[in-house]
Amino acid sequence: MAQAQAGPSDVPVGTGPAAPGEALTLHASCVAWGGRALLLAGPSGAGKSTLALAMMALGADLVADDRTVLRATGDGLSAEAPAPIRGRIEARGIGILAAPAVGPVPVAGLVDLARDETERLPPDRRTVLLGRSIPLVLRVRNAHFSAALIQFLKGGRVA
């Protein structure tokens, strides 16, 4: 299976190898399920917090909202909230809500909310952050996107 290299529109991509512990603060929200985190990246107003809230309603845990600290680990990345915003998420039109937060959590992938998926069965896309390659998912505009992302965290992608 061919792997398409693609980077989210506002995420630093292709950075060289990082030493374990090296950190980057990303403009992204992050949720987790079963000890696996999913970064939700995109520009302001792209729906990062909205998607995080939808996934939390299905049982996901909040890691961070709007800004996520990534750290290089031995062969991957971990995600956690910056201390000042830990346990907080914005609900547009309602306000800042309190939510239990988890982290640090190993990163399982990144969703780019700035680009729409056009393929029914897309290629295996990857992006590189802090020198670590992770799966990349583009936005799907349908009602089951949040549920499909929960399943991605539970079982991964097989094709």
PDB file of N, CA and C in Angstrom, residues 46-127:
ATOM      1  N   ALA A  46     -12.023  26.281  12.826  1.00  0.00           N
ATOM      2  CA  ALA A  46     -12.125  25.068  12.003  1.00  0.00           C
ATOM      3  C   ALA A  46     -12.977  23.985  12.644  1.00  0.00           C
ATOM      4  N   GLY A  47     -13.217  24.084  13.954  1.00  0.00           N
ATOM      5  CA  GLY A  47     -14.047  23.083  14.615  1.00  0.00           C
ATOM      6  C   GLY A  47     -13.293  22.136  15.526  1.00  0.00           C
ATOM      7  N   LYS A  48     -12.106  22.517  15.963  1.00  0.00           N
ATOM      8  CA  LYS A  48     -11.312  21.648  16.844  1.00  0.00           C
ATOM      9  C   LYS A  48     -12.060  21.339  18.136  1.00  0.00           C
ATOM     10  N   SER A  49     -12.535  22.377  18.817  1.00  0.00           N
ATOM     11  CA  SER A  49     -13.247  22.186  20.088  1.00  0.00           C
ATOM     12  C   SER A  49     -14.584  21.493  19.868  1.00  0.00           C
ATOM     13  N   THR A  50     -15.275  21.831  18.787  1.00  0.00           N
ATOM     14  CA  THR A  50     -16.569  21.208  18.480  1.00  0.00           C
ATOM     15  C   THR A  50     -16.404  19.709  18.277  1.00  0.00           C
ATOM     16  N   LEU A  51     -15.387  19.308  17.503  1.00  0.00           N
ATOM     17  CA  LEU A  51     -15.138  17.887  17.277  1.00  0.00           C
ATOM     18  C   LEU A  51     -14.704  17.208  18.571  1.00  0.00           C
ATOM     19  N   ALA A  52     -13.863  17.873  19.359  1.00  0.00           N
ATOM     20  CA  ALA A  52     -13.447  17.295  20.644  1.00  0.00           C
ATOM     21  C   ALA A  52     -14.661  17.061  21.538  1.00  0.00           C
ATOM     22  N   LEU A  53     -15.575  18.030  21.624  1.00  0.00           N
ATOM     23  CA  LEU A  53     -16.783  17.873  22.445  1.00  0.00           C
ATOM     24  C   LEU A  53     -17.652  16.724  21.932  1.00  0.00           C
ATOM     25  N   ALA A  54     -17.788  16.596  20.602  1.00  0.00           N
ATOM     26  CA  ALA A  54     -18.581  15.497  20.033  1.00  0.00           C
ATOM     27  C   ALA A  54     -17.961  14.151  20.394  1.00  0.00           C
ATOM     28  N   MET A  55     -16.641  14.060  20.342  1.00  0.00           N
ATOM     29  CA  MET A  55     -15.967  12.809  20.692  1.00  0.00           C
ATOM     30  C   MET A  55     -16.059  12.543  22.192  1.00  0.00           C
ATOM     31  N   MET A  56     -15.993  13.592  23.005  1.00  0.00           N
ATOM     32  CA  MET A  56     -16.147  13.434  24.450  1.00  0.00           C
ATOM     33  C   MET A  56     -17.552  12.942  24.791  1.00  0.00           C
ATOM     34  N   ALA A  57     -18.555  13.387  24.042  1.00  0.00           N
ATOM     35  CA  ALA A  57     -19.928  12.921  24.264  1.00  0.00           C
ATOM     36  C   ALA A  57     -20.055  11.430  23.988  1.00  0.00           C
ATOM     37  N   LEU A  58     -19.139  10.885  23.180  1.00  0.00           N
ATOM     38  CA  LEU A  58     -19.125   9.454  22.870  1.00  0.00           C
ATOM     39  C   LEU A  58     -18.198   8.670  23.798  1.00  0.00           C
ATOM     40  N   GLY A  59     -17.586   9.361  24.759  1.00  0.00           N
ATOM     41  CA  GLY A  59     -16.761   8.674  25.743  1.00  0.00           C
ATOM     42  C   GLY A  59     -15.280   8.977  25.718  1.00  0.00           C
ATOM     43  N   ALA A  60     -14.820   9.787  24.766  1.00  0.00           N
ATOM     44  CA  ALA A  60     -13.396  10.140  24.727  1.00  0.00           C
ATOM     45  C   ALA A  60     -13.051  11.040  25.907  1.00  0.00           C
ATOM     46  N   ASP A  61     -11.793  11.027  26.283  1.00  0.00           N
ATOM     47  CA  ASP A  61     -11.288  11.897  27.344  1.00  0.00           C
ATOM     48  C   ASP A  61     -10.623  13.122  26.732  1.00  0.00           C
ATOM     49  N   LEU A  62     -10.774  14.260  27.387  1.00  0.00           N
ATOM     50  CA  LEU A  62     -10.073  15.470  26.971  1.00  0.00           C
ATOM     51  C   LEU A  62      -8.600  15.364  27.362  1.00  0.00           C
ATOM     52  N   VAL A  63      -7.733  15.682  26.420  1.00  0.00           N
ATOM     53  CA  VAL A  63      -6.319  15.856  26.726  1.00  0.00           C
ATOM     54  C   VAL A  63      -6.047  17.358  26.794  1.00  0.00           C
ATOM     55  N   ALA A  64      -6.399  18.087  25.713  1.00  0.00           N
ATOM     56  CA  ALA A  64      -6.146  19.527  25.657  1.00  0.00           C
ATOM     57  C   ALA A  64      -7.091  20.172  24.657  1.00  0.00           C
ATOM     58  N   ASP A  65      -7.370  21.450  24.865  1.00  0.00           N
ATOM     59  CA  ASP A  65      -8.192  22.202  23.922  1.00  0.00           C
ATOM     60  C   ASP A  65      -7.412  23.397  23.390  1.00  0.00           C
ATOM     61  N   ASP A  66      -7.341  23.495  22.091  1.00  0.00           N
ATOM     62  CA  ASP A  66      -6.771  24.609  21.340  1.00  0.00           C
ATOM     63  C   ASP A  66      -5.245  24.635  21.288  1.00  0.00           C
ATOM     64  N   ARG A  67      -4.583  24.258  22.349  1.00  0.00           N
ATOM     65  CA  ARG A  67      -3.121  24.160  22.342  1.00  0.00           C
ATOM     66  C   ARG A  67      -2.734  22.855  23.019  1.00  0.00           C
ATOM     67  N   THR A  68      -1.848  22.115  22.378  1.00  0.00           N
ATOM     68  CA  THR A  68      -1.395  20.828  22.909  1.00  0.00           C
ATOM     69  C   THR A  68       0.126  20.799  22.911  1.00  0.00           C
ATOM     70  N   VAL A  69       0.691  20.362  24.024  1.00  0.00           N
ATOM     71  CA  VAL A  69       2.141  20.204  24.118  1.00  0.00           C
ATOM     72  C   VAL A  69       2.489  18.785  23.683  1.00  0.00           C
ATOM     73  N   LEU A  70       3.326  18.679  22.649  1.00  0.00           N
ATOM     74  CA  LEU A  70       3.821  17.388  22.169  1.00  0.00           C
ATOM     75  C   LEU A  70       5.242  17.202  22.656  1.00  0.00           C
ATOM     76  N   ARG A  71       5.566  15.980  23.064  1.00  0.00           N
ATOM     77  CA  ARG A  71       6.934  15.647  23.458  1.00  0.00           C
ATOM     78  C   ARG A  71       7.373  14.414  22.683  1.00  0.00           C
ATOM     79  N   ALA A  72       8.604  14.467  22.192  1.00  0.00           N
ATOM     80  CA  ALA A  72       9.189  13.305  21.535  1.00  0.00           C
ATOM     81  C   ALA A  72       9.469  12.249  22.597  1.00  0.00           C
ATOM     82  N   THR A  73       9.092  11.015  22.289  1.00  0.00           N
ATOM     83  CA  THR A  73       9.410   9.881  23.151  1.00  0.00           C
ATOM     84  C   THR A  73      10.357   8.982  22.369  1.00  0.00           C
ATOM     85  N   GLY A  74      10.701   7.833  22.902  1.00  0.00           N
ATOM     86  CA  GLY A  74      11.635   6.939  22.221  1.00  0.00           C
ATOM     87  C   GLY A  74      11.349   6.758  20.752  1.00  0.00           C
ATOM     88  N   ASP A  75      10.131   6.351  20.405  1.00  0.00           N
ATOM     89  CA  ASP A  75       9.796   6.136  19.000  1.00  0.00           C
ATOM     90  C   ASP A  75       8.483   6.788  18.610  1.00  0.00           C
ATOM     91  N   GLY A  76       7.948   7.670  19.435  1.00  0.00           N
ATOM     92  CA  GLY A  76       6.670   8.302  19.131  1.00  0.00           C
ATOM     93  C   GLY A  76       6.557   9.678  19.743  1.00  0.00           C
ATOM     94  N   LEU A  77       5.313  10.057  20.023  1.00  0.00           N
ATOM     95  CA  LEU A  77       4.996  11.354  20.605  1.00  0.00           C
ATOM     96  C   LEU A  77       4.037  11.162  21.762  1.00  0.00           C
ATOM     97  N   SER A  78       4.098  12.056  22.728  1.00  0.00           N
ATOM     98  CA  SER A  78       3.074  12.094  23.768  1.00  0.00           C
ATOM     99  C   SER A  78       2.448  13.481  23.748  1.00  0.00           C
ATOM    100  N   ALA A  79       1.187  13.561  24.184  1.00  0.00           N
ATOM    101  CA  ALA A  79       0.434  14.819  24.178  1.00  0.00           C
ATOM    102  C   ALA A  79      -0.097  15.114  25.567  1.00  0.00           C
ATOM    103  N   GLU A  80      -0.082  16.409  25.914  1.00  0.00           N
ATOM    104  CA  GLU A  80      -0.679  16.852  27.166  1.00  0.00           C
ATOM    105  C   GLU A  80      -1.061  18.317  27.030  1.00  0.00           C
ATOM    106  N   ALA A  81      -1.872  18.787  27.966  1.00  0.00           N
ATOM    107  CA  ALA A  81      -2.309  20.182  27.959  1.00  0.00           C
ATOM    108  C   ALA A  81      -1.272  21.068  28.634  1.00  0.00           C
ATOM    109  N   PRO A  82      -1.120  22.304  28.142  1.00  0.00           N
ATOM    110  CA  PRO A  82      -0.341  23.272  28.910  1.00  0.00           C
ATOM    111  C   PRO A  82      -1.047  23.495  30.255  1.00  0.00           C
ATOM    112  N   ALA A  83      -0.294  23.646  31.322  1.00  0.00           N
ATOM    113  CA  ALA A  83      -0.870  23.748  32.670  1.00  0.00           C
ATOM    114  C   ALA A  83      -1.993  24.784  32.799  1.00  0.00           C
ATOM    115  N   PRO A  84      -1.875  25.988  32.225  1.00  0.00           N
ATOM    116  CA  PRO A  84      -2.927  26.994  32.445  1.00  0.00           C
ATOM    117  C   PRO A  84      -4.298  26.631  31.867  1.00  0.00           C
ATOM    118  N   ILE A  85      -4.337  25.735  30.871  1.00  0.00           N
ATOM    119  CA  ILE A  85      -5.636  25.402  30.263  1.00  0.00           C
ATOM    120  C   ILE A  85      -6.041  23.946  30.491  1.00  0.00           C
ATOM    121  N   ARG A  86      -5.307  23.235  31.304  1.00  0.00           N
ATOM    122  CA  ARG A  86      -5.629  21.828  31.579  1.00  0.00           C
ATOM    123  C   ARG A  86      -7.027  21.738  32.187  1.00  0.00           C
ATOM    124  N   GLY A  87      -7.846  20.809  31.656  1.00  0.00           N
ATOM    125  CA  GLY A  87      -9.183  20.598  32.197  1.00  0.00           C
ATOM    126  C   GLY A  87     -10.195  21.649  31.790  1.00  0.00           C
ATOM    127  N   ARG A  88      -9.921  22.363  30.692  1.00  0.00           N
ATOM    128  CA  ARG A  88     -10.828  23.398  30.189  1.00  0.00           C
ATOM    129  C   ARG A  88     -11.050  23.182  28.698  1.00  0.00           C
ATOM    130  N   ILE A  89     -12.294  23.404  28.243  1.00  0.00           N
ATOM    131  CA  ILE A  89     -12.599  23.336  26.814  1.00  0.00           C
ATOM    132  C   ILE A  89     -13.639  24.393  26.487  1.00  0.00           C
ATOM    133  N   GLU A  90     -13.456  25.046  25.335  1.00  0.00           N
ATOM    134  CA  GLU A  90     -14.390  26.082  24.910  1.00  0.00           C
ATOM    135  C   GLU A  90     -15.574  25.463  24.179  1.00  0.00           C
ATOM    136  N   ALA A  91     -16.772  25.859  24.604  1.00  0.00           N
ATOM    137  CA  ALA A  91     -17.997  25.496  23.893  1.00  0.00           C
ATOM    138  C   ALA A  91     -18.556  26.800  23.334  1.00  0.00           C
ATOM    139  N   ARG A  92     -18.380  27.001  22.034  1.00  0.00           N
ATOM    140  CA  ARG A  92     -18.784  28.254  21.403  1.00  0.00           C
ATOM    141  C   ARG A  92     -20.244  28.563  21.718  1.00  0.00           C
ATOM    142  N   GLY A  93     -20.492  29.777  22.183  1.00  0.00           N
ATOM    143  CA  GLY A  93     -21.841  30.208  22.522  1.00  0.00           C
ATOM    144  C   GLY A  93     -22.265  29.840  23.933  1.00  0.00           C
ATOM    145  N   ILE A  94     -21.459  29.039  24.621  1.00  0.00           N
ATOM    146  CA  ILE A  94     -21.785  28.634  25.996  1.00  0.00           C
ATOM    147  C   ILE A  94     -20.736  29.164  26.960  1.00  0.00           C
ATOM    148  N   GLY A  95     -19.462  28.972  26.636  1.00  0.00           N
ATOM    149  CA  GLY A  95     -18.381  29.450  27.489  1.00  0.00           C
ATOM    150  C   GLY A  95     -17.298  28.410  27.650  1.00  0.00           C
ATOM    151  N   ILE A  96     -16.418  28.647  28.608  1.00  0.00           N
ATOM    152  CA  ILE A  96     -15.340  27.707  28.918  1.00  0.00           C
ATOM    153  C   ILE A  96     -15.886  26.701  29.923  1.00  0.00           C
ATOM    154  N   LEU A  97     -15.785  25.429  29.592  1.00  0.00           N
ATOM    155  CA  LEU A  97     -16.320  24.362  30.433  1.00  0.00           C
ATOM    156  C   LEU A  97     -15.190  23.606  31.119  1.00  0.00           C
ATOM    157  N   ALA A  98     -15.471  23.115  32.313  1.00  0.00           N
ATOM    158  CA  ALA A  98     -14.530  22.246  33.019  1.00  0.00           C
ATOM    159  C   ALA A  98     -14.739  20.815  32.540  1.00  0.00           C
ATOM    160  N   ALA A  99     -13.638  20.089  32.365  1.00  0.00           N
ATOM    161  CA  ALA A  99     -13.705  18.685  31.958  1.00  0.00           C
ATOM    162  C   ALA A  99     -12.479  17.977  32.506  1.00  0.00           C
ATOM    163  N   PRO A 100     -12.648  16.774  33.049  1.00  0.00           N
ATOM    164  CA  PRO A 100     -11.469  16.036  33.507  1.00  0.00           C
ATOM    165  C   PRO A 100     -10.508  15.843  32.335  1.00  0.00           C
ATOM    166  N   ALA A 101      -9.228  16.044  32.580  1.00  0.00           N
ATOM    167  CA  ALA A 101      -8.227  15.907  31.521  1.00  0.00           C
ATOM    168  C   ALA A 101      -7.261  14.775  31.852  1.00  0.00           C
ATOM    169  N   VAL A 102      -6.801  14.098  30.808  1.00  0.00           N
ATOM    170  CA  VAL A 102      -5.797  13.047  30.947  1.00  0.00           C
ATOM    171  C   VAL A 102      -4.523  13.503  30.253  1.00  0.00           C
ATOM    172  N   GLY A 103      -3.432  12.849  30.556  1.00  0.00           N
ATOM    173  CA  GLY A 103      -2.190  13.151  29.864  1.00  0.00           C
ATOM    174  C   GLY A 103      -1.020  13.188  30.815  1.00  0.00           C
ATOM    175  N   PRO A 104       0.149  12.941  30.285  1.00  0.00           N
ATOM    176  CA  PRO A 104       0.445  12.748  28.871  1.00  0.00           C
ATOM    177  C   PRO A 104      -0.052  11.396  28.346  1.00  0.00           C
ATOM    178  N   VAL A 105      -0.391  11.393  27.047  1.00  0.00           N
ATOM    179  CA  VAL A 105      -0.936  10.210  26.376  1.00  0.00           C
ATOM    180  C   VAL A 105      -0.184  10.015  25.055  1.00  0.00           C
ATOM    181  N   PRO A 106       0.179   8.770  24.686  1.00  0.00           N
ATOM    182  CA  PRO A 106       0.825   8.524  23.391  1.00  0.00           C
ATOM    183  C   PRO A 106      -0.086   8.941  22.229  1.00  0.00           C
ATOM    184  N   VAL A 107       0.495   9.583  21.221  1.00  0.00           N
ATOM    185  CA  VAL A 107      -0.257  10.091  20.071  1.00  0.00           C
ATOM    186  C   VAL A 107      -0.419   8.994  19.022  1.00  0.00           C
ATOM    187  N   ALA A 108      -1.678   8.768  18.600  1.00  0.00           N
ATOM    188  CA  ALA A 108      -1.993   7.752  17.594  1.00  0.00           C
ATOM    189  C   ALA A 108      -2.196   8.344  16.206  1.00  0.00           C
ATOM    190  N   GLY A 109      -2.376   9.674  16.106  1.00  0.00           N
ATOM    191  CA  GLY A 109      -2.594  10.282  14.806  1.00  0.00           C
ATOM    192  C   GLY A 109      -3.004  11.731  14.914  1.00  0.00           C
ATOM    193  N   LEU A 110      -3.179  12.357  13.748  1.00  0.00           N
ATOM    194  CA  LEU A 110      -3.563  13.757  13.658  1.00  0.00           C
ATOM    195  C   LEU A 110      -4.663  13.914  12.631  1.00  0.00           C
ATOM    196  N   VAL A 111      -5.703  14.679  12.967  1.00  0.00           N
ATOM    197  CA  VAL A 111      -6.782  15.026  12.046  1.00  0.00           C
ATOM    198  C   VAL A 111      -6.546  16.458  11.586  1.00  0.00           C
ATOM    199  N   ASP A 112      -6.477  16.680  10.266  1.00  0.00           N
ATOM    200  CA  ASP A 112      -6.312  18.019   9.701  1.00  0.00           C
ATOM    201  C   ASP A 112      -7.688  18.545   9.313  1.00  0.00           C
ATOM    202  N   LEU A 113      -8.217  19.470  10.114  1.00  0.00           N
ATOM    203  CA  LEU A 113      -9.551  20.016   9.872  1.00  0.00           C
ATOM    204  C   LEU A 113      -9.555  21.120   8.825  1.00  0.00           C
ATOM    205  N   ALA A 114      -8.402  21.469   8.285  1.00  0.00           N
ATOM    206  CA  ALA A 114      -8.325  22.495   7.251  1.00  0.00           C
ATOM    207  C   ALA A 114      -8.479  21.910   5.851  1.00  0.00           C
ATOM    208  N   ARG A 115      -8.419  20.584   5.745  1.00  0.00           N
ATOM    209  CA  ARG A 115      -8.533  19.943   4.432  1.00  0.00           C
ATOM    210  C   ARG A 115      -9.578  18.846   4.474  1.00  0.00           C
ATOM    211  N   ASP A 116     -10.399  18.796   3.422  1.00  0.00           N
ATOM    212  CA  ASP A 116     -11.455  17.788   3.327  1.00  0.00           C
ATOM    213  C   ASP A 116     -10.960  16.551   2.588  1.00  0.00           C
ATOM    214  N   GLU A 117     -11.395  15.399   3.075  1.00  0.00           N
ATOM    215  CA  GLU A 117     -11.107  14.133   2.404  1.00  0.00           C
ATOM    216  C   GLU A 117     -12.025  14.006   1.197  1.00  0.00           C
ATOM    217  N   THR A 118     -11.473  13.648   0.045  1.00  0.00           N
ATOM    218  CA  THR A 118     -12.268  13.472  -1.165  1.00  0.00           C
ATOM    219  C   THR A 118     -12.374  12.009  -1.585  1.00  0.00           C
ATOM    220  N   GLU A 119     -11.567  11.153  -0.982  1.00  0.00           N
ATOM    221  CA  GLU A 119     -11.556   9.734  -1.333  1.00  0.00           C
ATOM    222  C   GLU A 119     -12.485   8.946  -0.415  1.00  0.00           C
ATOM    223  N   ARG A 120     -13.215   7.991  -0.987  1.00  0.00           N
ATOM    224  CA  ARG A 120     -14.047   7.110  -0.167  1.00  0.00           C
ATOM    225  C   ARG A 120     -13.176   6.225   0.722  1.00  0.00           C
ATOM    226  N   LEU A 121     -12.137   5.633   0.141  1.00  0.00           N
ATOM    227  CA  LEU A 121     -11.148   4.845   0.871  1.00  0.00           C
ATOM    228  C   LEU A 121      -9.792   5.506   0.626  1.00  0.00           C
ATOM    229  N   PRO A 122      -9.420   6.465   1.470  1.00  0.00           N
ATOM    230  CA  PRO A 122      -8.209   7.247   1.221  1.00  0.00           C
ATOM    231  C   PRO A 122      -6.933   6.440   1.413  1.00  0.00           C
ATOM    232  N   PRO A 123      -5.843   6.915   0.799  1.00  0.00           N
ATOM    233  CA  PRO A 123      -4.555   6.249   1.004  1.00  0.00           C
ATOM    234  C   PRO A 123      -4.096   6.441   2.446  1.00  0.00           C
ATOM    235  N   ASP A 124      -3.123   5.654   2.836  1.00  0.00           N
ATOM    236  CA  ASP A 124      -2.521   5.793   4.159  1.00  0.00           C
ATOM    237  C   ASP A 124      -1.669   7.057   4.148  1.00  0.00           C
ATOM    238  N   ARG A 125      -2.175   8.110   4.771  1.00  0.00           N
ATOM    239  CA  ARG A 125      -1.440   9.373   4.817  1.00  0.00           C
ATOM    240  C   ARG A 125      -0.675   9.473   6.131  1.00  0.00           C
ATOM    241  N   ARG A 126       0.472  10.142   6.089  1.00  0.00           N
ATOM    242  CA  ARG A 126       1.297  10.328   7.285  1.00  0.00           C
ATOM    243  C   ARG A 126       1.775  11.773   7.330  1.00  0.00           C
ATOM    244  N   THR A 127       2.091  12.224   8.518  1.00  0.00           N
ATOM    245  CA  THR A 127       2.743  13.508   8.712  1.00  0.00           C
ATOM    246  C   THR A 127       3.855  13.306   9.730  1.00  0.00           C
TER     247      THR A 127
END
